Short mmCIF file of C-alpha atoms in Angstrom, two decimals:
data_model
loop_
_atom_site.label_atom_id
_atom_site.label_comp_id
_atom_site.label_asym_id
_atom_site.label_seq_id
_atom_site.Cartn_x
_atom_site.Cartn_y
_atom_site.Cartn_z
CA MET A 1 -15.59 -7.58 -31.78
CA ARG A 2 -14.07 -4.14 -31.61
CA LYS A 3 -10.37 -4.79 -29.50
CA PRO A 4 -10.15 -2.32 -26.42
CA MET A 5 -8.75 0.88 -27.01
CA LYS A 6 -5.44 1.78 -25.39
CA ALA A 7 -5.73 1.56 -21.66
CA VAL A 8 -4.57 4.20 -18.97
CA ALA A 9 -1.83 3.92 -16.56
CA ILE A 10 -2.34 2.24 -13.39
CA ALA A 11 -1.41 5.47 -11.23
CA ALA A 12 -4.32 7.52 -13.07
CA ALA A 13 -7.16 4.72 -13.02
CA ALA A 14 -8.54 6.01 -9.85
CA THR A 15 -8.88 9.69 -11.15
CA MET A 16 -10.06 8.89 -14.51
CA ILE A 17 -13.77 8.91 -13.77
CA LEU A 18 -14.62 12.40 -13.96
CA PRO A 19 -17.50 14.20 -14.47
CA VAL A 20 -18.53 16.26 -17.20
CA GLY A 21 -22.08 17.27 -16.29
CA ALA A 22 -25.39 15.92 -14.87
CA CYS A 23 -27.31 13.38 -16.26
CA GLY A 24 -31.10 13.07 -16.05
CA GLY A 25 -33.14 9.71 -15.43
CA ALA A 26 -35.08 8.13 -12.61
CA ARG A 27 -31.92 6.25 -11.60
CA THR A 28 -29.74 9.33 -10.36
CA GLY A 29 -29.14 10.91 -7.29
CA ILE A 30 -29.46 9.70 -3.68
CA GLY A 31 -33.07 9.94 -3.39
CA ALA A 32 -33.82 8.41 -6.90
CA GLY A 33 -31.07 5.64 -6.64
CA SER A 34 -31.82 4.40 -2.88
CA ASP A 35 -33.98 1.94 -1.14
CA GLY A 36 -36.79 4.38 -0.50
CA LYS A 37 -34.99 5.28 3.26
CA GLY A 38 -32.25 7.32 1.75
CA GLN A 39 -29.71 4.62 1.46
CA VAL A 40 -28.08 3.39 -1.57
CA SER A 41 -28.09 -0.64 -2.06
CA VAL A 42 -25.22 -2.31 -4.12
CA GLY A 43 -25.13 -5.87 -5.02
CA ILE A 44 -21.66 -7.24 -5.48
CA SER A 45 -21.48 -11.00 -7.78
CA MET A 46 -18.38 -12.67 -7.65
CA PRO A 47 -17.70 -15.89 -9.49
CA GLU A 48 -16.55 -17.96 -6.33
CA GLN A 49 -13.93 -17.86 -3.39
CA GLN A 50 -11.40 -20.40 -4.23
CA LEU A 51 -9.32 -18.19 -6.25
CA GLU A 52 -7.43 -15.82 -3.45
CA ARG A 53 -8.23 -12.76 -5.75
CA TRP A 54 -12.18 -13.10 -5.86
CA GLN A 55 -11.73 -12.79 -2.00
CA ILE A 56 -9.76 -9.82 -2.30
CA ASP A 57 -11.51 -8.23 -4.84
CA GLY A 58 -14.65 -8.66 -3.11
CA ALA A 59 -13.46 -7.28 0.55
CA ASN A 60 -12.01 -4.48 -1.34
CA LEU A 61 -14.93 -3.47 -3.46
CA LYS A 62 -17.32 -3.90 -0.54
CA LYS A 63 -15.01 -1.91 1.84
CA GLN A 64 -14.69 1.07 -0.58
CA LEU A 65 -18.42 1.38 -1.23
CA GLU A 66 -19.40 1.03 2.53
CA SER A 67 -16.90 3.87 2.96
CA TYR A 68 -19.77 5.99 0.93
CA GLY A 69 -22.61 4.73 3.59
CA TYR A 70 -23.96 2.59 0.73
CA LYS A 71 -25.73 -0.63 1.77
CA VAL A 72 -23.67 -3.55 0.06
CA THR A 73 -24.55 -7.13 -0.17
CA LEU A 74 -21.69 -9.30 -1.60
CA GLN A 75 -22.33 -13.05 -2.73
CA TYR A 76 -19.94 -15.63 -4.19
CA ALA A 77 -21.57 -18.16 -6.49
CA ASP A 78 -19.09 -20.85 -6.18
CA GLY A 79 -18.13 -21.23 -9.35
CA LYS A 80 -21.52 -22.22 -10.94
CA THR A 81 -23.44 -20.28 -13.24
CA ASP A 82 -27.25 -21.24 -12.15
CA LEU A 83 -26.21 -20.07 -8.77
CA GLN A 84 -24.95 -16.78 -9.90
CA SER A 85 -27.78 -15.97 -12.30
CA SER A 86 -29.89 -16.36 -8.72
CA GLN A 87 -28.11 -14.63 -6.74
CA ILE A 88 -28.21 -11.69 -9.10
CA GLN A 89 -31.67 -11.89 -9.32
CA ASN A 90 -32.47 -12.44 -5.81
CA MET A 91 -30.58 -9.08 -4.84
CA ALA A 92 -31.97 -7.20 -7.68
CA ASN A 93 -35.66 -8.75 -6.34
CA GLN A 94 -34.30 -7.14 -2.77
CA GLY A 95 -33.88 -3.64 -4.21
CA ALA A 96 -30.42 -3.33 -5.28
CA ASN A 97 -30.01 0.05 -6.95
CA TYR A 98 -26.37 -0.92 -8.77
CA MET A 99 -25.45 -4.72 -9.39
CA VAL A 100 -21.81 -5.34 -9.86
CA ILE A 101 -21.12 -8.66 -11.48
CA ALA A 102 -18.05 -10.46 -11.99
CA SER A 103 -19.15 -13.19 -14.29
CA ILE A 104 -18.25 -16.79 -14.55
CA ASP A 105 -19.68 -16.84 -17.89
CA GLY A 106 -20.11 -13.75 -19.71
CA THR A 107 -22.99 -15.10 -21.74
CA ALA A 108 -25.10 -17.35 -19.10
CA THR A 109 -24.95 -14.11 -17.06
CA GLY A 110 -27.07 -12.05 -19.59
CA ALA A 111 -30.13 -12.99 -18.70
CA ALA A 112 -30.07 -12.28 -15.05
CA ALA A 113 -28.36 -8.92 -16.03
CA GLU A 114 -31.85 -8.10 -17.95
CA GLN A 115 -33.86 -8.86 -14.84
CA ALA A 116 -31.83 -6.81 -12.76
CA GLN A 117 -31.84 -3.84 -14.82
CA SER A 118 -35.65 -4.49 -15.72
CA ASN A 119 -35.88 -3.80 -12.03
CA GLY A 120 -34.06 -0.38 -12.28
CA ALA A 121 -30.91 -1.39 -11.53
CA LYS A 122 -27.56 -0.10 -13.13
CA ILE A 123 -25.23 -2.87 -14.33
CA ILE A 124 -21.69 -2.48 -13.90
CA ALA A 125 -19.52 -5.44 -15.25
CA TYR A 126 -16.47 -5.99 -13.11
CA ASP A 127 -13.28 -7.38 -14.89
CA ARG A 128 -15.25 -9.81 -16.97
CA LEU A 129 -17.48 -8.46 -19.77
CA ILE A 130 -21.39 -9.51 -19.89
CA MET A 131 -21.72 -10.32 -23.64
CA ASN A 132 -24.39 -10.17 -25.92
CA THR A 133 -27.11 -7.90 -24.17
CA ASN A 134 -27.74 -4.41 -23.41
CA ALA A 135 -28.17 -4.79 -20.03
CA VAL A 136 -24.84 -3.73 -19.39
CA ASP A 137 -24.14 -0.10 -18.32
CA TYR A 138 -20.41 0.09 -17.73
CA TYR A 139 -17.44 -2.16 -17.64
CA THR A 140 -14.26 -1.97 -15.29
CA THR A 141 -11.28 -3.88 -15.53
CA PHE A 142 -7.80 -4.26 -16.45
CA SER A 143 -6.41 -4.54 -20.11
CA LEU A 144 -6.17 -8.23 -20.51
CA THR A 145 -4.32 -7.57 -23.69
CA GLU A 146 -1.61 -5.96 -21.66
CA VAL A 147 -1.26 -9.05 -19.67
CA GLY A 148 -0.69 -11.41 -22.59
CA ARG A 149 1.43 -8.97 -24.14
CA GLN A 150 3.43 -8.64 -20.68
CA GLN A 151 3.73 -12.30 -20.37
CA GLY A 152 4.69 -13.26 -23.82
CA GLU A 153 7.39 -10.30 -23.70
CA TYR A 154 8.66 -12.21 -20.70
CA ILE A 155 9.12 -15.25 -22.20
CA GLU A 156 10.89 -13.27 -25.36
CA ARG A 157 13.16 -11.88 -22.81
CA LYS A 158 14.08 -14.81 -21.05
CA LEU A 159 14.83 -16.99 -24.12
CA GLY A 160 16.90 -14.22 -25.51
CA LEU A 161 14.80 -14.45 -28.77
CA LYS A 162 15.31 -10.33 -29.68
CA ASP A 163 18.64 -10.83 -29.13
CA GLY A 164 18.82 -13.25 -31.98
CA LYS A 165 18.63 -16.58 -30.22
CA LYS A 166 17.11 -19.31 -32.83
CA GLY A 167 16.70 -22.29 -30.54
CA PRO A 168 14.43 -24.02 -31.47
CA PHE A 169 12.92 -23.72 -27.74
CA ASN A 170 10.10 -26.11 -26.88
CA VAL A 171 6.92 -23.69 -25.63
CA GLU A 172 3.77 -24.94 -24.29
CA LEU A 173 0.72 -22.44 -24.76
CA MET A 174 -2.60 -22.03 -22.41
CA SER A 175 -5.08 -19.72 -22.11
CA GLY A 176 -8.05 -19.09 -19.97
CA SER A 177 -11.73 -20.29 -19.43
CA PRO A 178 -13.21 -20.45 -22.78
CA ALA A 179 -16.13 -19.43 -21.51
CA ASP A 180 -14.67 -16.03 -20.50
CA ASN A 181 -14.45 -13.40 -23.12
CA ASN A 182 -11.80 -12.07 -21.25
CA ALA A 183 -9.48 -15.25 -22.18
CA LYS A 184 -9.55 -14.06 -25.82
CA TYR A 185 -8.16 -10.70 -25.10
CA TYR A 186 -5.55 -12.11 -23.01
CA TYR A 187 -4.07 -14.57 -25.81
CA GLU A 188 -4.38 -12.16 -28.31
CA GLY A 189 -1.79 -9.75 -26.53
CA ALA A 190 0.48 -12.84 -26.02
CA TRP A 191 0.12 -14.24 -29.55
CA SER A 192 0.74 -10.84 -30.54
CA VAL A 193 4.36 -11.37 -29.42
CA LEU A 194 4.99 -15.10 -30.00
CA GLU A 195 2.89 -15.53 -33.07
CA PRO A 196 6.44 -14.54 -35.34
CA TYR A 197 8.84 -16.81 -33.34
CA PHE A 198 6.69 -19.79 -33.94
CA LYS A 199 5.92 -19.00 -37.51
CA SER A 200 9.78 -18.55 -38.32
CA GLY A 201 10.28 -22.07 -36.46
CA VAL A 202 12.35 -20.56 -33.43
CA LEU A 203 9.40 -21.42 -31.34
CA GLN A 204 7.95 -24.86 -31.37
CA SER A 205 5.29 -27.26 -29.19
CA LYS A 206 6.07 -30.61 -28.81
CA SER A 207 2.39 -31.25 -28.07
CA GLY A 208 1.50 -29.21 -31.31
CA LYS A 209 -1.29 -27.49 -29.29
CA VAL A 210 -0.82 -24.25 -31.04
CA PRO A 211 -4.05 -22.42 -32.06
CA LYS A 212 -4.18 -22.46 -36.06
CA SER A 213 -5.37 -18.66 -35.68
CA LEU A 214 -6.24 -16.28 -33.13
CA ASN A 215 -10.01 -17.33 -33.27
CA ASP A 216 -9.05 -20.72 -32.51
CA TRP A 217 -7.91 -19.77 -29.10
CA GLN A 218 -10.65 -22.25 -26.97
CA SER A 219 -8.80 -24.59 -28.22
CA ILE A 220 -6.14 -24.23 -25.51
CA GLY A 221 -8.37 -22.94 -23.05
CA ILE A 222 -8.32 -24.41 -19.67
CA ASP A 223 -11.94 -24.70 -18.04
CA ASP A 224 -12.30 -21.84 -15.01
CA TRP A 225 -8.86 -21.03 -15.21
CA ASP A 226 -8.41 -23.97 -12.71
CA ARG A 227 -5.48 -24.98 -11.03
CA GLN A 228 -6.22 -28.80 -11.15
CA LYS A 229 -7.53 -28.83 -14.75
CA GLY A 230 -4.22 -26.91 -15.83
CA GLN A 231 -2.07 -29.27 -13.79
CA ALA A 232 -3.84 -32.25 -15.03
CA GLU A 233 -3.35 -30.84 -19.03
CA MET A 234 0.42 -30.12 -18.29
CA GLU A 235 1.22 -33.60 -16.58
CA ASN A 236 -0.46 -35.02 -20.05
CA ARG A 237 1.65 -32.90 -22.05
CA ILE A 238 4.75 -33.57 -19.56
CA ASN A 239 4.25 -37.74 -20.06
CA SER A 240 3.36 -37.75 -23.83
CA PHE A 241 6.01 -35.50 -25.34
CA TYR A 242 8.61 -34.74 -22.51
CA ASN A 243 9.27 -38.23 -20.69
CA ASN A 244 12.52 -38.96 -23.03
CA GLY A 245 14.44 -36.08 -21.67
CA THR A 246 13.25 -33.38 -24.20
CA HIS A 247 13.66 -29.83 -22.73
CA LEU A 248 10.89 -27.81 -22.02
CA ASP A 249 11.71 -24.06 -22.34
CA ALA A 250 8.66 -21.99 -21.27
CA VAL A 251 4.99 -22.57 -20.44
CA LEU A 252 2.75 -19.56 -21.01
CA ALA A 253 0.14 -20.10 -18.29
CA PRO A 254 -2.58 -17.75 -18.14
CA ASN A 255 -3.16 -17.17 -14.37
CA ASP A 256 -1.26 -18.23 -11.20
CA ALA A 257 -3.70 -21.17 -10.41
CA ILE A 258 -2.68 -22.76 -13.90
CA ALA A 259 0.97 -21.33 -13.21
CA LEU A 260 1.13 -23.15 -9.47
CA GLY A 261 -0.61 -26.52 -11.27
CA THR A 262 2.18 -26.32 -13.88
CA VAL A 263 4.86 -26.17 -11.01
CA ASN A 264 3.31 -29.28 -9.53
CA ALA A 265 3.39 -31.07 -12.73
CA VAL A 266 7.18 -30.31 -13.25
CA GLU A 267 7.88 -31.34 -9.69
CA GLY A 268 5.99 -34.44 -9.91
CA ALA A 269 8.00 -35.11 -13.12
CA GLY A 270 11.01 -34.93 -11.07
CA TRP A 271 12.74 -32.29 -13.32
CA ASN A 272 16.15 -30.59 -12.12
CA TYR A 273 14.98 -27.34 -13.64
CA PHE A 274 12.17 -25.51 -14.10
CA PRO A 275 10.81 -23.72 -17.12
CA VAL A 276 10.04 -20.27 -17.72
CA ILE A 277 6.43 -20.55 -16.18
CA THR A 278 4.22 -16.95 -16.60
CA GLY A 279 1.23 -16.40 -14.20
CA GLN A 280 -1.22 -13.36 -13.72
CA ASP A 281 -2.85 -12.13 -10.25
CA ALA A 282 0.41 -11.76 -7.90
CA GLU A 283 -1.36 -14.75 -5.26
CA LYS A 284 0.71 -15.22 -2.33
CA ALA A 285 1.50 -18.88 -2.99
CA ASN A 286 2.76 -17.99 -6.53
CA VAL A 287 4.96 -15.03 -5.33
CA ARG A 288 6.68 -17.29 -2.89
CA ALA A 289 7.19 -19.60 -5.76
CA ILE A 290 8.40 -16.81 -7.89
CA ILE A 291 10.85 -15.75 -4.87
CA GLU A 292 12.07 -19.77 -4.76
CA GLY A 293 12.88 -19.52 -8.56
CA LYS A 294 9.87 -22.14 -9.42
CA GLN A 295 7.41 -19.78 -11.37
CA SER A 296 9.07 -17.06 -13.00
CA MET A 297 6.49 -14.02 -13.19
CA THR A 298 3.19 -12.89 -12.58
CA VAL A 299 1.37 -9.74 -14.07
CA TYR A 300 0.23 -8.13 -10.76
CA LYS A 301 -3.33 -6.05 -10.88
CA ASP A 302 -4.01 -4.25 -8.05
CA THR A 303 -7.32 -4.96 -7.52
CA ARG A 304 -7.60 -2.26 -4.73
CA GLN A 305 -7.48 0.29 -7.57
CA LEU A 306 -9.94 -1.90 -9.70
CA ALA A 307 -12.19 -1.69 -6.41
CA LYS A 308 -11.42 2.26 -6.08
CA ALA A 309 -12.10 2.74 -9.71
CA THR A 310 -15.87 1.10 -9.54
CA ALA A 311 -16.92 2.19 -6.46
CA GLN A 312 -15.89 5.84 -7.72
CA LEU A 313 -18.10 5.05 -10.69
CA ILE A 314 -20.91 4.57 -8.73
CA LYS A 315 -20.54 7.30 -6.54
CA GLN A 316 -20.62 9.85 -9.60
CA LEU A 317 -23.91 8.14 -10.78
CA VAL A 318 -25.27 8.26 -7.35
CA ASP A 319 -24.42 12.21 -7.32
CA GLY A 320 -26.14 12.27 -10.85
CA ARG A 321 -22.83 12.78 -12.60
CA LYS A 322 -21.82 11.21 -15.73
CA PRO A 323 -18.53 9.03 -15.94
CA ASP A 324 -16.43 10.16 -18.39
CA LEU A 325 -14.71 7.39 -19.72
CA LYS A 326 -13.10 7.27 -23.27
CA ASP A 327 -12.44 3.55 -23.65
CA THR A 328 -15.27 1.17 -25.18
CA PHE A 329 -15.68 -2.73 -25.33
CA ASP A 330 -18.21 -4.12 -27.67
CA ASN A 331 -20.08 -7.10 -26.29
CA GLY A 332 -21.85 -7.63 -29.35
CA LYS A 333 -24.91 -6.01 -28.81
CA LYS A 334 -23.47 -2.25 -27.69
CA LYS A 335 -20.30 -0.75 -27.07
CA VAL A 336 -19.72 -0.70 -23.42
CA PRO A 337 -18.32 2.50 -21.96
CA SER A 338 -15.08 1.15 -20.06
CA ALA A 339 -12.70 1.87 -17.38
CA LEU A 340 -9.39 0.39 -18.38
CA LEU A 341 -6.32 -0.03 -15.82
CA MET A 342 -2.64 -0.93 -16.72
CA PRO A 343 -1.30 -4.41 -14.85
CA VAL A 344 2.54 -4.62 -14.14
CA SER A 345 4.75 -7.31 -14.95
CA VAL A 346 6.60 -8.71 -11.46
CA ASP A 347 9.26 -11.01 -11.26
CA LYS A 348 11.98 -11.79 -8.38
CA ASP A 349 13.84 -8.93 -9.08
CA ASN A 350 10.97 -6.16 -8.61
CA ALA A 351 8.42 -8.10 -6.55
CA LYS A 352 9.57 -6.47 -3.32
CA LYS A 353 8.63 -3.09 -4.68
CA GLU A 354 5.76 -3.91 -6.21
CA LEU A 355 3.82 -5.63 -3.85
CA VAL A 356 5.56 -5.67 -0.44
CA ASP A 357 6.26 -2.31 -0.46
CA SER A 358 2.90 -1.19 -2.20
CA GLY A 359 0.99 -2.90 1.16
CA TYR A 360 -0.25 -5.58 -1.27
CA ILE A 361 1.00 -8.24 0.52
CA THR A 362 3.31 -8.95 3.57
CA ALA A 363 7.07 -9.87 3.17
CA LYS A 364 6.39 -12.85 4.94
CA ASP A 365 3.59 -13.49 2.43
CA ALA A 366 6.04 -13.04 -0.30
CA GLY A 367 8.49 -15.53 1.25
CA LEU A 368 10.93 -12.74 1.92
#
């Protein structure tokens, strides 16, 4: 699969979608891209509401699109692929001109996307690419490779690996859901930093759960990026390999849900320390855990900017303009024009500046 091209900075993300000229076709313009009454209809399919980030994503995107005067239907699929497919099909049948889909399973969503496209809708994959189908017109996301790279570099810095410390250090690795294509890119970024240290023996894993190759990343994937499943996995590793006083130095936790599960597992073990624990999404409970010294860092993806970039892309299509997107992702069937945004590494030192001062969360929510 083709790797993503270089990502643009988040500050430029909202303005990166620039018109380069009108494009023809039956679905462009307010009249042709509307419900027949002059109003554009947009369907949004989010995977679930249990993770705080999807609630925020959905609300921000709906608000942005409604600010343009569009009719917006937002639905959450409760983590069920069949329900998501049904919701997508129903919104398409009800006349959605544009479908924004954040897939639970990028492959399973393909058939529903194909039906929506056959009904005339433009398909925008949101945050997670829809795989192995031609029924995806655009893709908006953060650079997941950069997310993994920032987590790997944080572990590298905190363990003093660049300063020549030899360890060996005990590090446990986890990745995202095996059904989510994003998790592959995430792990690729983290592994690009950590692999040399595992090869040299500076890093090791007592559980032995280190993928034999990059293509084996699913062997350490946590289904659904789920907190409880991540916690159960870490409890098992702690009980099996670290209950004799062996020191655990760091945990590569792919997102904040799994990071919080890891914190819970460490607390349950009764240790008097926390290893370096990474995360992703800057959820409120995790930011508080960072301030309290339990979780070490998270990777902040300002979903307000992703929502803005996605809404602006749709507006340009409605207005009959072709978005100028310089990046592409290969989904197995086509190279999908893509808007990539850059995430930011956040720990206790810069949490106030990046999260509170920017208005993403309040000081109270952050525990400051």
